[in-house]
Tab-separated table of N, CA and C and ligand atoms in Angstrom:
chain	number	residue	atom	x	y	z
A	286	MET	N	-18.664	10.711	-21.868
A	286	MET	CA	-18.908	9.319	-22.219
A	286	MET	C	-18.327	9.016	-23.599
A	287	THR	N	-17.417	8.085	-23.595
A	287	THR	CA	-16.776	7.690	-24.837
A	287	THR	C	-16.829	6.162	-24.945
A	288	ILE	N	-17.503	5.698	-25.979
A	288	ILE	CA	-17.610	4.268	-26.189
A	288	ILE	C	-16.408	3.798	-27.000
A	289	HIS	N	-15.674	2.862	-26.477
A	289	HIS	CA	-14.548	2.278	-27.218
A	289	HIS	C	-14.887	0.849	-27.609
A	290	ALA	N	-14.495	0.494	-28.819
A	290	ALA	CA	-14.671	-0.892	-29.268
A	290	ALA	C	-13.378	-1.640	-29.081
A	291	GLY	N	-13.492	-2.838	-28.540
A	291	GLY	CA	-12.319	-3.657	-28.313
A	291	GLY	C	-12.604	-5.094	-28.658
A	292	SER	N	-11.539	-5.903	-28.640
A	292	SER	CA	-11.716	-7.309	-28.981
A	292	SER	C	-10.507	-8.113	-28.498
A	293	CYS	N	-10.699	-9.439	-28.536
A	293	CYS	CA	-9.536	-10.316	-28.362
A	293	CYS	C	-8.712	-10.256	-29.673
A	294	HIS	N	-7.663	-11.051	-29.788
A	294	HIS	CA	-6.838	-10.968	-30.970
A	294	HIS	C	-7.510	-11.518	-32.218
A	295	CYS	N	-8.195	-12.661	-32.066
A	295	CYS	CA	-8.796	-13.327	-33.245
A	295	CYS	C	-10.142	-12.751	-33.631
A	296	GLY	N	-10.763	-11.978	-32.734
A	296	GLY	CA	-12.041	-11.330	-33.052
A	296	GLY	C	-13.261	-12.114	-32.604
A	297	ALA	N	-13.063	-13.297	-31.991
A	297	ALA	CA	-14.202	-14.060	-31.507
A	297	ALA	C	-14.915	-13.343	-30.365
A	298	VAL	N	-14.172	-12.502	-29.644
A	298	VAL	CA	-14.706	-11.752	-28.539
A	298	VAL	C	-14.602	-10.246	-28.891
A	299	LYS	N	-15.774	-9.630	-29.007
A	299	LYS	CA	-15.815	-8.204	-29.289
A	299	LYS	C	-16.666	-7.522	-28.226
A	300	PHE	N	-16.278	-6.291	-27.861
A	300	PHE	CA	-17.049	-5.591	-26.864
A	300	PHE	C	-17.056	-4.079	-27.161
A	301	GLU	N	-17.982	-3.378	-26.532
A	301	GLU	CA	-17.971	-1.935	-26.471
A	301	GLU	C	-18.037	-1.532	-25.016
A	302	ALA	N	-17.267	-0.529	-24.670
A	302	ALA	CA	-17.232	-0.128	-23.284
A	302	ALA	C	-17.010	1.372	-23.144
A	303	ASP	N	-17.710	1.938	-22.201
A	303	ASP	CA	-17.533	3.344	-21.883
A	303	ASP	C	-16.374	3.486	-20.917
A	304	VAL	N	-15.193	3.722	-21.481
A	304	VAL	CA	-13.990	3.801	-20.687
A	304	VAL	C	-13.403	5.204	-20.781
A	305	ASP	N	-13.123	5.776	-19.630
A	305	ASP	CA	-12.496	7.106	-19.585
A	305	ASP	C	-10.987	6.939	-19.601
A	306	LEU	N	-10.388	7.096	-20.772
A	306	LEU	CA	-8.946	6.878	-20.917
A	306	LEU	C	-8.113	8.003	-20.347
A	307	SER	N	-8.779	9.104	-19.895
A	307	SER	CA	-8.027	10.160	-19.218
A	307	SER	C	-7.884	9.869	-17.731
A	308	ALA	N	-8.637	8.881	-17.267
A	308	ALA	CA	-8.519	8.452	-15.865
A	308	ALA	C	-7.426	7.424	-15.760
A	309	PRO	N	-6.817	7.297	-14.573
A	309	PRO	CA	-5.737	6.337	-14.401
A	309	PRO	C	-6.182	4.903	-14.691
A	310	VAL	N	-5.313	4.151	-15.336
A	310	VAL	CA	-5.558	2.722	-15.527
A	310	VAL	C	-4.632	1.970	-14.564
A	311	ILE	N	-5.095	0.788	-14.187
A	311	ILE	CA	-4.394	0.057	-13.142
A	311	ILE	C	-3.399	-0.946	-13.733
A	312	SER	N	-2.201	-0.858	-13.242
A	312	SER	CA	-1.157	-1.859	-13.512
A	312	SER	C	-0.828	-2.537	-12.209
A	313	CYS	N	-1.151	-3.819	-12.143
A	313	CYS	CA	-0.989	-4.544	-10.879
A	313	CYS	C	0.130	-5.562	-10.993
A	314	ASN	N	0.857	-5.744	-9.908
A	314	ASN	CA	2.028	-6.618	-9.947
A	314	ASN	C	1.766	-7.993	-9.341
A	315	CYS	N	0.480	-8.381	-9.214
A	315	CYS	CA	0.216	-9.724	-8.665
A	315	CYS	C	0.643	-10.773	-9.677
A	316	SER	N	0.637	-12.013	-9.239
A	316	SER	CA	1.178	-13.103	-10.070
A	316	SER	C	0.438	-13.275	-11.354
A	317	HIS	N	-0.850	-12.935	-11.383
A	317	HIS	CA	-1.684	-13.091	-12.590
A	317	HIS	C	-1.534	-11.897	-13.504
A	318	CYS	N	-1.758	-10.685	-12.942
A	318	CYS	CA	-1.677	-9.470	-13.791
A	318	CYS	C	-0.309	-9.286	-14.408
A	319	SER	N	0.730	-9.589	-13.667
A	319	SER	CA	2.073	-9.354	-14.224
A	319	SER	C	2.350	-10.301	-15.376
A	320	ARG	N	1.826	-11.499	-15.313
A	320	ARG	CA	2.022	-12.447	-16.406
A	320	ARG	C	1.297	-12.013	-17.665
A	321	LYS	N	0.092	-11.441	-17.458
A	321	LYS	CA	-0.702	-11.064	-18.641
A	321	LYS	C	-0.446	-9.606	-19.079
A	322	GLY	N	0.215	-8.842	-18.247
A	322	GLY	CA	0.565	-7.469	-18.639
A	322	GLY	C	-0.605	-6.536	-18.733
A	323	PHE	N	-1.602	-6.784	-17.898
A	323	PHE	CA	-2.835	-6.003	-17.980
A	323	PHE	C	-2.621	-4.505	-17.718
A	324	LEU	N	-3.383	-3.700	-18.441
A	324	LEU	CA	-3.644	-2.318	-18.046
A	324	LEU	C	-5.173	-2.256	-17.941
A	325	LEU	N	-5.672	-2.084	-16.708
A	325	LEU	CA	-7.086	-2.267	-16.456
A	325	LEU	C	-7.824	-0.980	-16.127
A	326	SER	N	-9.038	-0.886	-16.657
A	326	SER	CA	-9.947	0.191	-16.266
A	326	SER	C	-11.229	-0.492	-15.738
A	327	PHE	N	-11.561	-0.172	-14.490
A	327	PHE	CA	-12.762	-0.762	-13.881
A	327	PHE	C	-13.977	0.126	-14.145
A	328	ILE	N	-15.024	-0.441	-14.687
A	328	ILE	CA	-16.214	0.336	-15.028
A	328	ILE	C	-17.468	-0.419	-14.569
A	329	PRO	N	-18.585	0.290	-14.385
A	329	PRO	CA	-19.830	-0.417	-14.045
A	329	PRO	C	-20.190	-1.423	-15.163
A	330	ALA	N	-20.765	-2.523	-14.762
A	330	ALA	CA	-21.138	-3.528	-15.744
A	330	ALA	C	-22.065	-2.993	-16.800
A	331	ALA	N	-22.917	-2.026	-16.439
A	331	ALA	CA	-23.858	-1.432	-17.367
A	331	ALA	C	-23.174	-0.648	-18.474
A	332	SER	N	-21.899	-0.287	-18.236
A	332	SER	CA	-21.139	0.508	-19.246
A	332	SER	C	-20.393	-0.436	-20.218
A	333	PHE	N	-20.663	-1.719	-20.074
A	333	PHE	CA	-19.923	-2.711	-20.902
A	333	PHE	C	-20.945	-3.564	-21.670
A	334	THR	N	-20.706	-3.686	-22.972
A	334	THR	CA	-21.574	-4.536	-23.793
A	334	THR	C	-20.728	-5.545	-24.531
A	335	LEU	N	-21.008	-6.819	-24.299
A	335	LEU	CA	-20.352	-7.872	-25.045
A	335	LEU	C	-21.070	-8.007	-26.378
A	336	LYS	N	-20.381	-7.719	-27.457
A	336	LYS	CA	-21.015	-7.693	-28.761
A	336	LYS	C	-21.078	-9.084	-29.395
A	337	THR	N	-20.390	-10.023	-28.794
A	337	THR	CA	-20.407	-11.398	-29.236
A	337	THR	C	-20.896	-12.301	-28.125
A	338	PRO	N	-22.218	-12.247	-27.830
A	338	PRO	CA	-22.715	-12.944	-26.672
A	338	PRO	C	-22.501	-14.443	-26.679
A	339	ASP	N	-22.300	-15.006	-27.881
A	339	ASP	CA	-22.093	-16.450	-27.981
A	339	ASP	C	-20.629	-16.828	-27.919
A	340	ALA	N	-19.748	-15.842	-27.676
A	340	ALA	CA	-18.311	-16.139	-27.651
A	340	ALA	C	-18.005	-17.198	-26.591
A	341	PRO	N	-17.208	-18.170	-26.958
A	341	PRO	CA	-16.876	-19.265	-26.031
A	341	PRO	C	-15.822	-18.879	-25.032
A	342	LEU	N	-16.168	-17.961	-24.129
A	342	LEU	CA	-15.184	-17.496	-23.149
A	342	LEU	C	-14.855	-18.559	-22.148
A	343	THR	N	-13.595	-18.667	-21.820
A	343	THR	CA	-13.130	-19.583	-20.774
A	343	THR	C	-12.901	-18.771	-19.513
A	344	GLU	N	-13.406	-19.296	-18.377
A	344	GLU	CA	-13.291	-18.584	-17.104
A	344	GLU	C	-12.140	-19.132	-16.280
A	345	TYR	N	-11.433	-18.184	-15.696
A	345	TYR	CA	-10.336	-18.601	-14.794
A	345	TYR	C	-10.473	-17.797	-13.470
A	346	ARG	N	-10.483	-18.497	-12.373
A	346	ARG	CA	-10.506	-17.833	-11.058
A	346	ARG	C	-9.356	-18.337	-10.223
A	347	PHE	N	-8.840	-17.479	-9.350
A	347	PHE	CA	-7.769	-17.912	-8.485
A	347	PHE	C	-7.883	-17.123	-7.176
A	348	ASN	N	-7.044	-17.442	-6.231
A	348	ASN	CA	-6.989	-16.761	-4.949
A	348	ASN	C	-8.382	-16.771	-4.287
A	349	LYS	N	-8.997	-15.622	-4.074
A	349	LYS	CA	-10.306	-15.574	-3.421
A	349	LYS	C	-11.433	-15.898	-4.426
A	350	GLU	N	-11.066	-16.014	-5.656
A	350	GLU	CA	-12.008	-16.382	-6.748
A	350	GLU	C	-13.161	-15.375	-6.892
A	351	HIS	N	-12.891	-14.131	-6.562
A	351	HIS	CA	-13.917	-13.107	-6.665
A	351	HIS	C	-14.036	-12.572	-8.105
A	352	ILE	N	-12.985	-12.738	-8.852
A	352	ILE	CA	-12.961	-12.149	-10.201
A	352	ILE	C	-13.030	-13.265	-11.231
A	353	ALA	N	-13.977	-13.156	-12.164
A	353	ALA	CA	-14.053	-14.105	-13.275
A	353	ALA	C	-13.224	-13.574	-14.423
A	354	HIS	N	-12.025	-14.142	-14.571
A	354	HIS	CA	-11.191	-13.780	-15.705
A	354	HIS	C	-11.684	-14.569	-16.911
A	355	LEU	N	-12.067	-13.793	-17.963
A	355	LEU	CA	-12.704	-14.419	-19.116
A	355	LEU	C	-11.805	-14.239	-20.347
A	356	PHE	N	-11.270	-15.331	-20.816
A	356	PHE	CA	-10.373	-15.240	-21.966
A	356	PHE	C	-10.868	-16.048	-23.125
A	357	CYS	N	-10.413	-15.621	-24.294
A	357	CYS	CA	-10.776	-16.300	-25.544
A	357	CYS	C	-10.017	-17.625	-25.647
A	358	PRO	N	-10.719	-18.757	-25.773
A	358	PRO	CA	-10.014	-20.026	-25.837
A	358	PRO	C	-9.291	-20.261	-27.156
A	359	LYS	N	-9.565	-19.429	-28.137
A	359	LYS	CA	-8.930	-19.604	-29.422
A	359	LYS	C	-7.556	-18.884	-29.478
A	360	CYS	N	-7.569	-17.573	-29.109
A	360	CYS	CA	-6.328	-16.805	-29.232
A	360	CYS	C	-5.703	-16.562	-27.842
A	361	GLY	N	-6.418	-16.787	-26.787
A	361	GLY	CA	-5.865	-16.692	-25.439
A	361	GLY	C	-5.925	-15.315	-24.826
A	362	VAL	N	-6.402	-14.316	-25.571
A	362	VAL	CA	-6.411	-12.955	-25.028
A	362	VAL	C	-7.556	-12.745	-24.056
A	363	GLU	N	-7.186	-12.170	-22.914
A	363	GLU	CA	-8.226	-11.784	-21.911
A	363	GLU	C	-8.515	-10.281	-22.084
A	364	ALA	N	-9.662	-10.006	-22.704
A	364	ALA	CA	-10.018	-8.610	-22.957
A	364	ALA	C	-10.697	-7.968	-21.781
A	365	PHE	N	-11.316	-8.806	-20.918
A	365	PHE	CA	-12.029	-8.237	-19.778
A	365	PHE	C	-12.239	-9.309	-18.716
A	366	ALA	N	-12.602	-8.840	-17.534
A	366	ALA	CA	-12.970	-9.716	-16.419
A	366	ALA	C	-14.191	-9.135	-15.739
A	367	ARG	N	-14.943	-10.006	-15.069
A	367	ARG	CA	-16.118	-9.542	-14.337
A	367	ARG	C	-15.951	-9.781	-12.842
A	368	GLY	N	-16.466	-8.834	-12.048
A	368	GLY	CA	-16.342	-9.001	-10.623
A	368	GLY	C	-17.366	-8.114	-9.905
A	369	LYS	N	-17.202	-7.988	-8.608
A	369	LYS	CA	-18.066	-7.162	-7.791
A	369	LYS	C	-17.219	-6.040	-7.156
A	370	HIS	N	-17.821	-4.851	-7.090
A	370	HIS	CA	-17.142	-3.768	-6.406
A	370	HIS	C	-16.987	-4.147	-4.893
A	371	PRO	N	-15.770	-4.107	-4.367
A	371	PRO	CA	-15.552	-4.606	-3.046
A	371	PRO	C	-16.355	-3.873	-1.965
A	372	ALA	N	-16.673	-2.609	-2.183
A	372	ALA	CA	-17.384	-1.840	-1.188
A	372	ALA	C	-18.907	-1.898	-1.369
A	373	THR	N	-19.343	-1.798	-2.611
A	373	THR	CA	-20.750	-1.672	-2.855
A	373	THR	C	-21.416	-3.012	-3.296
A	374	GLY	N	-20.600	-3.945	-3.777
A	374	GLY	CA	-21.162	-5.206	-4.278
A	374	GLY	C	-21.720	-5.093	-5.678
A	375	ALA	N	-21.616	-3.915	-6.278
A	375	ALA	CA	-22.152	-3.731	-7.628
A	375	ALA	C	-21.300	-4.510	-8.640
A	376	ASP	N	-21.935	-4.918	-9.720
A	376	ASP	CA	-21.233	-5.631	-10.775
A	376	ASP	C	-20.291	-4.663	-11.518
A	377	VAL	N	-19.056	-5.076	-11.660
A	377	VAL	CA	-18.097	-4.263	-12.384
A	377	VAL	C	-17.418	-5.127	-13.447
A	378	VAL	N	-16.860	-4.411	-14.423
A	378	VAL	CA	-16.073	-5.091	-15.462
A	378	VAL	C	-14.706	-4.421	-15.456
A	379	ALA	N	-13.684	-5.249	-15.469
A	379	ALA	CA	-12.325	-4.745	-15.608
A	379	ALA	C	-11.938	-4.898	-17.071
A	380	VAL	N	-11.833	-3.804	-17.771
A	380	VAL	CA	-11.510	-3.822	-19.182
A	380	VAL	C	-9.988	-3.736	-19.331
A	381	ASN	N	-9.431	-4.685	-20.066
A	381	ASN	CA	-8.012	-4.648	-20.422
A	381	ASN	C	-7.837	-3.627	-21.564
A	382	VAL	N	-7.411	-2.423	-21.255
A	382	VAL	CA	-7.401	-1.379	-22.273
A	382	VAL	C	-6.411	-1.727	-23.422
A	383	ARG	N	-5.533	-2.678	-23.163
A	383	ARG	CA	-4.672	-3.146	-24.267
A	383	ARG	C	-5.432	-3.846	-25.367
A	384	SER	N	-6.671	-4.241	-25.092
A	384	SER	CA	-7.493	-4.915	-26.108
A	384	SER	C	-8.356	-3.944	-26.852
A	385	ILE	N	-8.145	-2.621	-26.657
A	385	ILE	CA	-8.855	-1.578	-27.428
A	385	ILE	C	-7.844	-1.051	-28.437
A	386	PRO	N	-8.045	-1.373	-29.725
A	386	PRO	CA	-7.064	-0.943	-30.746
A	386	PRO	C	-6.997	0.574	-30.815
A	387	GLY	N	-5.824	1.077	-31.106
A	387	GLY	CA	-5.657	2.497	-31.328
A	387	GLY	C	-5.385	3.315	-30.092
A	388	VAL	N	-5.449	2.664	-28.931
A	388	VAL	CA	-5.152	3.428	-27.712
A	388	VAL	C	-3.647	3.669	-27.650
A	389	ASP	N	-3.290	4.960	-27.465
A	389	ASP	CA	-1.893	5.313	-27.315
A	389	ASP	C	-1.483	5.019	-25.866
A	390	LEU	N	-0.843	3.881	-25.678
A	390	LEU	CA	-0.526	3.454	-24.310
A	390	LEU	C	0.359	4.449	-23.578
A	391	ASP	N	1.176	5.207	-24.380
A	391	ASP	CA	2.086	6.182	-23.766
A	391	ASP	C	1.358	7.393	-23.192
A	392	MET	N	0.098	7.567	-23.607
A	392	MET	CA	-0.688	8.686	-23.120
A	392	MET	C	-1.465	8.390	-21.865
A	393	LEU	N	-1.473	7.101	-21.473
A	393	LEU	CA	-2.251	6.723	-20.304
A	393	LEU	C	-1.513	7.096	-19.016
A	394	THR	N	-2.349	7.399	-17.970
A	394	THR	CA	-1.789	7.550	-16.643
A	394	THR	C	-1.893	6.220	-15.943
A	395	ILE	N	-0.736	5.705	-15.527
A	395	ILE	CA	-0.711	4.396	-14.930
A	395	ILE	C	-0.764	4.503	-13.388
A	396	LYS	N	-1.686	3.801	-12.802
A	396	LYS	CA	-1.775	3.715	-11.335
A	396	LYS	C	-1.305	2.339	-10.914
A	397	LYS	N	-0.146	2.309	-10.254
A	397	LYS	CA	0.413	1.008	-9.836
A	397	LYS	C	-0.274	0.523	-8.599
A	398	VAL	N	-0.692	-0.755	-8.641
A	398	VAL	CA	-1.295	-1.389	-7.494
A	398	VAL	C	-0.412	-2.532	-7.051
A	399	ASP	N	-0.090	-2.558	-5.762
A	399	ASP	CA	0.797	-3.575	-5.231
A	399	ASP	C	-0.006	-4.838	-4.889
A	400	GLY	N	-0.532	-5.487	-5.927
A	400	GLY	CA	-1.357	-6.679	-5.697
A	400	GLY	C	-0.567	-7.863	-5.173
A	401	ALA	N	0.738	-7.812	-5.344
A	401	ALA	CA	1.580	-8.920	-4.895
A	401	ALA	C	1.517	-9.082	-3.370
A	402	LYS	N	1.202	-7.991	-2.701
A	402	LYS	CA	1.144	-8.045	-1.227
A	402	LYS	C	-0.288	-8.164	-0.676
A	403	LEU	N	-1.258	-8.168	-1.559
A	403	LEU	CA	-2.651	-8.241	-1.116
A	403	LEU	C	-3.001	-9.692	-0.733
B	512	LIG	ZN1	-9.719	-14.622	-29.681
């Protein structure tokens, strides 16, 4: 268990998350992920703590609208999204590991997901 601290660019949105950076992170080629350049780690909602509960997050949903993409309205960075596990229905958080400072992106194992065809 490793707690990582992350944030949006301006710092209005801060979080702590138990993310296993030795596990593969998801790079998806759908129209949304490719535009934002996400590298995502999906974790149980209980492993995620929003440290700025009053942060004025803006929600964006598209397609099946199952995922609440939550971005900072000030700097525009989407540090995380909330959704449900497709099989279990459990609450999950997709952490954009690019919003965790100090992560060596070259050390990550990238799992490509062909979201463009989903
Ligand atoms: Zn911000």
